[in-house]
Coordinates of C-alpha atoms in Angstrom, one line a residue:
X165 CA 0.0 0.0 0.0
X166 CA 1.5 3.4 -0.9
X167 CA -0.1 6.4 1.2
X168 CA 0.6 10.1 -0.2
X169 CA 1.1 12.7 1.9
X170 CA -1.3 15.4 0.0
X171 CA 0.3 19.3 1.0
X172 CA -2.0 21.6 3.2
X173 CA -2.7 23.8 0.2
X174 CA -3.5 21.3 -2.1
X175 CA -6.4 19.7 0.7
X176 CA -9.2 22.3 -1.1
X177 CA -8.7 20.8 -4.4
X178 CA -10.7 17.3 -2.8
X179 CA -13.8 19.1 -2.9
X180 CA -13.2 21.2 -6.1
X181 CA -16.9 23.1 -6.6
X182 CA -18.8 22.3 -3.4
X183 CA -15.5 23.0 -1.3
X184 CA -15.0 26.2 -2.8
X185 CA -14.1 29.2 -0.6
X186 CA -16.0 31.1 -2.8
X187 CA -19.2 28.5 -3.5
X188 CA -22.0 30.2 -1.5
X189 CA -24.9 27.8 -2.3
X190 CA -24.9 28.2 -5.8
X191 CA -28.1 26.4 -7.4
X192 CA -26.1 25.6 -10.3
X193 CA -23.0 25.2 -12.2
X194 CA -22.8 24.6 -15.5
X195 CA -19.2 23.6 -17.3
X196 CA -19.2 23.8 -20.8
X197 CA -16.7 22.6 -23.1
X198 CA -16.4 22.2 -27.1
X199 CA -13.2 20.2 -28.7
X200 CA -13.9 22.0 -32.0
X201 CA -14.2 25.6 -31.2
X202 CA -11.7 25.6 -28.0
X203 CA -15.0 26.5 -25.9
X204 CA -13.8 26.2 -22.0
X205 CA -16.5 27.9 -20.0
X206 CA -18.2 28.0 -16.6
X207 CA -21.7 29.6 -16.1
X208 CA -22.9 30.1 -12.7
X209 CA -26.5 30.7 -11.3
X210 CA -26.5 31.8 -7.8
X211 CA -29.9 32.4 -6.9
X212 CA -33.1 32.9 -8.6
X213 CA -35.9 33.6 -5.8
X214 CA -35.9 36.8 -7.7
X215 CA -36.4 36.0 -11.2
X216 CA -33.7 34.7 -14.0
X217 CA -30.0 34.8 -12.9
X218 CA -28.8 37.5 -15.2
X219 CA -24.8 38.6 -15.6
X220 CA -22.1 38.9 -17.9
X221 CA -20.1 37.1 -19.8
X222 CA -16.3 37.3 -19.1
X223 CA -13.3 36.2 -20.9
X224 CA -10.4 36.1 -19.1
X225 CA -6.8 34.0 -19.9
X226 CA -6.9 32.3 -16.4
X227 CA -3.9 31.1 -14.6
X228 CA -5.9 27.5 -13.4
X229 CA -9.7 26.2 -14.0
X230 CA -9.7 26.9 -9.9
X231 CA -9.6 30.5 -10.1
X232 CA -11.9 30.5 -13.4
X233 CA -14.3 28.6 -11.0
X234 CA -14.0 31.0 -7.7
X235 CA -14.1 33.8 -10.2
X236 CA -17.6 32.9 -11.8
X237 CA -18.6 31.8 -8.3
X238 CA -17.8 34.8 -6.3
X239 CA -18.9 36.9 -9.6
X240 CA -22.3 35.4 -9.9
X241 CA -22.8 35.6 -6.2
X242 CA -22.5 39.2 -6.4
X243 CA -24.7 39.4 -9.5
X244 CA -27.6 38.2 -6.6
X245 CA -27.3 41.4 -4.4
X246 CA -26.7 43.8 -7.0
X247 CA -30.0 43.1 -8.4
X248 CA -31.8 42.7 -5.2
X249 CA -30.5 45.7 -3.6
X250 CA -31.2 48.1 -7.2
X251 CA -34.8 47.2 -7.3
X252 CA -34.8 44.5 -9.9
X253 CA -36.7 41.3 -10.9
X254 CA -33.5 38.8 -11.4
X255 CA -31.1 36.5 -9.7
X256 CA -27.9 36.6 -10.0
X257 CA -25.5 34.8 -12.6
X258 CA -21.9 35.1 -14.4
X259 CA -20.2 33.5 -16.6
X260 CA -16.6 33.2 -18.0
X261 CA -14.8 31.7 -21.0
X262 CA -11.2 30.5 -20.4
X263 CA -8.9 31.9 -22.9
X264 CA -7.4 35.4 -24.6
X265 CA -10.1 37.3 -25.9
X266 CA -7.6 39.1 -28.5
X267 CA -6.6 35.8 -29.5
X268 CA -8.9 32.8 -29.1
X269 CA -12.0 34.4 -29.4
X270 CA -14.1 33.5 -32.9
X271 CA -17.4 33.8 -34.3
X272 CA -17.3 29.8 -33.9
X273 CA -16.5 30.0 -30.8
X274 CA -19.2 32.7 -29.2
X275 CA -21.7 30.6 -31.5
X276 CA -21.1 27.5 -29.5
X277 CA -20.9 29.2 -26.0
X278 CA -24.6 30.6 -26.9
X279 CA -25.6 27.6 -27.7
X280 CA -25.0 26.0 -23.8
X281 CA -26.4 29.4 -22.6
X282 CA -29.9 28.5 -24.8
X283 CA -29.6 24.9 -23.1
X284 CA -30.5 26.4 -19.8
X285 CA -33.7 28.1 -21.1
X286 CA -33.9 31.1 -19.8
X287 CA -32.6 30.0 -16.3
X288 CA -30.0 32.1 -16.9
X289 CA -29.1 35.3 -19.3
X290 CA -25.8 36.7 -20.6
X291 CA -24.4 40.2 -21.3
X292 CA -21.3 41.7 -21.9
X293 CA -18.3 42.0 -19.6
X294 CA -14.3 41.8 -19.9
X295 CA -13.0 40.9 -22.6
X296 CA -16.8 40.7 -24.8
X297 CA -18.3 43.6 -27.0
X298 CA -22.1 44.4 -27.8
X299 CA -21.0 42.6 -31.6
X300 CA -20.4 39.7 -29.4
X301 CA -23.7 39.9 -27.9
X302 CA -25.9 40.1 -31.3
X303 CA -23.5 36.9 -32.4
X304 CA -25.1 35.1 -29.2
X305 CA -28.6 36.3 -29.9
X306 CA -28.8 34.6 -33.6
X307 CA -28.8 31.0 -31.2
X308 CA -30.7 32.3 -27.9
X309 CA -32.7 35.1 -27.0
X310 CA -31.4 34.5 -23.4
X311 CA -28.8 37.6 -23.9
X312 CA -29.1 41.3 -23.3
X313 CA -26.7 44.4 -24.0
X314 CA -27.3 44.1 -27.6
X315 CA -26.5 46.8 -30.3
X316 CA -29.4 49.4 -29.9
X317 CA -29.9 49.3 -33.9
X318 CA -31.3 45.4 -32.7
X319 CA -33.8 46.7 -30.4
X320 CA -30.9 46.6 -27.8
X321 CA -30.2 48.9 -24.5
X322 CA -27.0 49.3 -26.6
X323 CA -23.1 49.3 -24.4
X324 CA -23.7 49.4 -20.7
X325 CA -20.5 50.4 -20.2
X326 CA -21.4 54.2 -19.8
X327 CA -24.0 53.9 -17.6
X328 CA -22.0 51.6 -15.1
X329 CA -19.5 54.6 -15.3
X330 CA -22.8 56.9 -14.8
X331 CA -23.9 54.7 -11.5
X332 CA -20.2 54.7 -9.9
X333 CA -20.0 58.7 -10.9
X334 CA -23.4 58.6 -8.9
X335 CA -22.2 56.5 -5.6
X336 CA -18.7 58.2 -5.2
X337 CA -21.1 61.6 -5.2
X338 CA -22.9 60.3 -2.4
X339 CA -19.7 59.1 -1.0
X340 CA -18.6 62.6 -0.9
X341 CA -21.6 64.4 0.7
X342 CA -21.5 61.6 3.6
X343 CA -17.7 62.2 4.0
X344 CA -17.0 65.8 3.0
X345 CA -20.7 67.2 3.5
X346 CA -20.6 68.4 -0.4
X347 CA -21.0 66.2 -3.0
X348 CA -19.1 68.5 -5.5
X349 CA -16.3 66.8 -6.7
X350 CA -14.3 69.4 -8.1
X351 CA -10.5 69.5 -7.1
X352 CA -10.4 66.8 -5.5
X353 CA -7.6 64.3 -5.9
X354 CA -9.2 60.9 -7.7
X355 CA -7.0 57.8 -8.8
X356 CA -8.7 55.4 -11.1
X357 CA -7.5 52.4 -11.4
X358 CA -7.7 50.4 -14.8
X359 CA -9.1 52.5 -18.3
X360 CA -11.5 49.7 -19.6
X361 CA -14.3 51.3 -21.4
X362 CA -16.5 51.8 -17.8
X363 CA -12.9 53.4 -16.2
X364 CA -12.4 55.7 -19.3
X365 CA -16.1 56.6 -19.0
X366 CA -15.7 57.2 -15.2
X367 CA -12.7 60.0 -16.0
X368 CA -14.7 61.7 -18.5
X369 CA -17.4 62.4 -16.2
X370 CA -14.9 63.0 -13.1
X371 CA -13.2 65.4 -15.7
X372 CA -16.0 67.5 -16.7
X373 CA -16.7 68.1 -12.8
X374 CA -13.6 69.6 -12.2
X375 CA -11.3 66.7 -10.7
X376 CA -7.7 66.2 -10.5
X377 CA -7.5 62.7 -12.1
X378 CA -4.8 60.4 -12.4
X379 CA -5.2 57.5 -13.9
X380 CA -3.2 53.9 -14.1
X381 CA -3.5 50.7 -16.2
X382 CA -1.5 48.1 -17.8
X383 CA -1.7 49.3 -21.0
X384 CA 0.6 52.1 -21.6
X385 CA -1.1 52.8 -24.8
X386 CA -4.3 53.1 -23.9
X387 CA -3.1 55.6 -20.7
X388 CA -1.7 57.7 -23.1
X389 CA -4.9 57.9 -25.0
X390 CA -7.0 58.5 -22.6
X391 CA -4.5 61.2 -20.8
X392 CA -4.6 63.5 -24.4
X393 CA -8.5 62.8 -24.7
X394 CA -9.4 64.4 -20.9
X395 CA -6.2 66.2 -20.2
X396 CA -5.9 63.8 -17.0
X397 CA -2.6 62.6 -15.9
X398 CA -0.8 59.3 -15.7
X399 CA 0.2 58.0 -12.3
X400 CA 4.0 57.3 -12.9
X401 CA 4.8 55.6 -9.4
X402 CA 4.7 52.4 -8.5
X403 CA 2.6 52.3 -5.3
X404 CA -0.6 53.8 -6.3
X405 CA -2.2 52.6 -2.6
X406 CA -0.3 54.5 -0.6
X407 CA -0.3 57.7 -2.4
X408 CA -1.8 61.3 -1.3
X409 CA -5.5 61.5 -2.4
X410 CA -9.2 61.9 -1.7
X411 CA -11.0 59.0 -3.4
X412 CA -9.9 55.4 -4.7
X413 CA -11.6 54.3 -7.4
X414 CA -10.6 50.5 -8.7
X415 CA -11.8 50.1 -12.1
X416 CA -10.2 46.5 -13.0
X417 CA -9.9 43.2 -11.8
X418 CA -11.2 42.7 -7.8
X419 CA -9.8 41.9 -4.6
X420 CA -7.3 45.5 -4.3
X421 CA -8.3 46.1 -1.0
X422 CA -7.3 43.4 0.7
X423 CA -4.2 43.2 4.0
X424 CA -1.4 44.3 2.0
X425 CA -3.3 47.9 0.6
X426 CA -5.5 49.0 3.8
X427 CA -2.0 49.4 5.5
X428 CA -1.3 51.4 3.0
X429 CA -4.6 53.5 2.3
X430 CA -4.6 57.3 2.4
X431 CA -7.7 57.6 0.3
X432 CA -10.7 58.6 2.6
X433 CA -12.9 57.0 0.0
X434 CA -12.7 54.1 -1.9
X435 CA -15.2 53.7 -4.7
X436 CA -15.1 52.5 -7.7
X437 CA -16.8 50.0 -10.9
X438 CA -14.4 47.0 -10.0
X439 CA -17.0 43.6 -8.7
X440 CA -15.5 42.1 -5.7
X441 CA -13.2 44.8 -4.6
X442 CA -12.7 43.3 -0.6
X443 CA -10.6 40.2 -0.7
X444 CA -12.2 39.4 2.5
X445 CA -15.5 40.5 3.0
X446 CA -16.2 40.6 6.4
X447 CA -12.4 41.0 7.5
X448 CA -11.7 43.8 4.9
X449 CA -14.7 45.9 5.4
X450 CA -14.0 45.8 9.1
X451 CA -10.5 46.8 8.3
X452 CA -11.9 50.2 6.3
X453 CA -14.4 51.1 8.8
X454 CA -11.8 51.1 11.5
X455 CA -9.3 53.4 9.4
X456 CA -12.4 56.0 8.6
X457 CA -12.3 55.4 5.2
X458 CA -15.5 55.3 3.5
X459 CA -16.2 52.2 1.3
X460 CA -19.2 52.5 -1.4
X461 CA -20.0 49.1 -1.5
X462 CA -18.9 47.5 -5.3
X463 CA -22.2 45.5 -5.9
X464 CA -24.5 48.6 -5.0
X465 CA -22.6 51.5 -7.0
X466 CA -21.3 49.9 -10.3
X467 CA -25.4 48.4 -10.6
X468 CA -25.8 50.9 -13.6
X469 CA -25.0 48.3 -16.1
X470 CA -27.4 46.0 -14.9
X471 CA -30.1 48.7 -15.1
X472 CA -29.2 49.2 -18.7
X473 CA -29.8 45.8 -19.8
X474 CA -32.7 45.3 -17.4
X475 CA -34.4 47.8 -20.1
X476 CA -34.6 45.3 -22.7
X477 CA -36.3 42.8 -20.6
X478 CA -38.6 45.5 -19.2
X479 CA -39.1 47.6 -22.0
X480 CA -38.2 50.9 -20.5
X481 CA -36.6 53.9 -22.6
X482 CA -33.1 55.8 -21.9
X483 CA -35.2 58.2 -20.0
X484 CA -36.0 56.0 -17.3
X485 CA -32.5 53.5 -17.4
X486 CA -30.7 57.0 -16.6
X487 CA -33.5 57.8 -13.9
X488 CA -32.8 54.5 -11.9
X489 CA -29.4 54.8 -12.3
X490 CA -29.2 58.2 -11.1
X491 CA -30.7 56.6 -8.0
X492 CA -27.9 55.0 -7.0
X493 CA -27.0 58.4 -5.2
X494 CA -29.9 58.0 -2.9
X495 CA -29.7 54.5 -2.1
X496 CA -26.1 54.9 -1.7
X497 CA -26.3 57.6 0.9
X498 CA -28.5 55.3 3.2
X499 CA -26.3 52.7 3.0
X500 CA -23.6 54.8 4.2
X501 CA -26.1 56.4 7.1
X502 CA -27.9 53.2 8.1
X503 CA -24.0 51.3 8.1
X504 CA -23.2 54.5 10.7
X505 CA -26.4 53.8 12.8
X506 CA -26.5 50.1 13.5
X507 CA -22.7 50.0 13.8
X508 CA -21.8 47.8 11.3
X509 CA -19.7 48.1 8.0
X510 CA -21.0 49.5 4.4
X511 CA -20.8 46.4 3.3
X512 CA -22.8 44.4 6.0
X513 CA -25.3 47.5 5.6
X514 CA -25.7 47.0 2.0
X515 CA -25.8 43.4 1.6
X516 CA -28.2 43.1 4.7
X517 CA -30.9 45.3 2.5
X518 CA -30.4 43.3 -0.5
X519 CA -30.8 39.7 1.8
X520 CA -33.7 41.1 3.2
X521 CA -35.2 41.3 -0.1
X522 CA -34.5 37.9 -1.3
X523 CA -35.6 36.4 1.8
X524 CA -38.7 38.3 1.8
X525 CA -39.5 37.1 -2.1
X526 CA -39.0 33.4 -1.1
X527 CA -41.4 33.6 1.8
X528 CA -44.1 35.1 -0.6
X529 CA -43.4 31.8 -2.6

């Protein structure tokens, strides 16, 4: 008999999906995979007490299938209280395709991936995130109508991307008032972090209020563009946490505030379009409210694209997506007081209102 000694961090990998850190009582995981197209995808559905599990669809080159998995898992978790908390009809869903969107992306490919989102028939509905664009979308819709964020010329709600930017703009207003007692944002010192469209689309409207922005991203290119498009100005250092400023506002990839960065943190707000921005929910959140910075929770204040897409399900017009999303000021700015009254974090706050919700729905049921 041989007997393996299996390392400490290798013990999670036994229980691969229901051992998860990040599995949360999903209802369902779906893995999808197509040998002629190069298809690797996970689609997960969180919860659907409040109607289909909606969320985007993200492709991302992946170091491992494990962090693709906690990815989609913590991704379509948070999909849950962003609807539940903004007002809206849907659960919450995600879903991401394994691979280098510049490179391994294909008409074929997209095809095939709507094809597995059709099988679930209407239990869950795509969009557009990283790495996909609204020509992706109308691809997806020639094999399943179980897609929003399509091109407005298709009856669409068109790119959400501005109106995420629109409902962050929104939350780190509030933010302010609560903090500073004003929500004008003028002259004050703003990092963004990471130019996608929704970061670029952040700057512009932080520019045309006045703010000192600096931005920072990956792609020197695309810094430069923006910089000679808003007159902003690229952050040159190397330690954008622990700089001098007034407001944080992480724009790519989650988990930047985590133990390493809240040491560090000199912002006195942190608020940006980024999902999943604490590393550690509970732990992190805690770790903000102690140091008096104020934290606009990720999941209430980047809601706008939802609302956008939520249009073509509902049939509402511009008029009314940029009403709800406008919104997100108020709502916002009770999180912030009620987090300050019951003595608890923005987060806890937020995601209690959004819980109470669901719970609510399934006891009508």
């Amino acid at each position: 008999m041989v007997t393996e000694v299996i390392n400490a961090n290798e013990l999670h990998k036994m229980d691969p999906v229901f051992g998860q850190l990040s599995f949360d009582n999903h209802e369902q995981i779906v893995f999808c995979n197509d040998k002629d197209t190069g298809l690797k995808a996970i689609i997960g559905i969180h919860n659907t007490v409040l109607g289909p599990a909606l969320g985007g669809t993200r492709m991302w080159n992946y170091s491992s299938e494990w962090e693709a998995l906690n990815d989609v898992l913590r991704l379509s978790r948070g999909m849950t209280y962003k609807s539940a908390i903004t007002g809206l009809n849907l659960g919450g869903g995600k879903a991401v395709l394994i691979g280098d969107a510049k490179t391994q992306k294909t008409p074929e490919l997209m095809l095939k991936f709507g094809e597995f989102v059709n099988s679930l028939g209407g239990k869950y509905i795509t969009a557009e995130d990283v790495g996909m664009a609204t020509s992706d979308m109308d691809l997806v819709r020639t094999v399943t109508p179980y897609v929003t964020g399509i091109s407005e010329s298709k009856g669409g709600a068109g790119n959400p991307s501005p109106v995420t930017a629109y409902g962050v703009f929104m939350g780190m207003k509030a933010a302010a008032k609560y903090k500073f007692g004003s929500d004008v944002l003028e002259d004050k010192v703003i990092y963004v972090q990471g130019i996608g469209n929704v970061g670029e689309a952040l700057v512009e409207n932080l520019s045309n209020e006045g703010a000192k922005v600096y931005i920072s991203d990956i792609n020197q290119d695309r810094l430069e563009e923006v910089r000679d498009k808003y007159s902003v100005n690229i952050y040159g250092g190397d330690n954008i946490y622990a700089e001098e400023m007034d407001i944080y506002a992480p724009c790519a990839l989650g988990a930047t505030i985590n133990d390493f960065t809240i040491n560090q943190f000199k912002a006195k707000i942190i608020a940006g379009a980024a999902n999943n921005q604490l590393a550690e929910e509970q732990k992190h959140g805690k770790m903000l409210r102690e140091k008096g910075i104020v934290y606009a929770p990720d999941f209430l204040i980047n809601a706008g694209g939802i609302i956008n897409v939520y249009a073509e399900l509902e049939n509402y017009d511009r008029k009314e997506i940029m009403r709800k999303t406008e919104n997100i000021y108020n709502t916002t700015l009770e999180i912030l007081k009620k987090a300050e009254a019951e003595n608890i974090t923005t987060y806890q706050a937020a995601f209690n209102v959004a819980q109470a919700r669901i719970d609510a729905r399934k006891n009508e049921k």
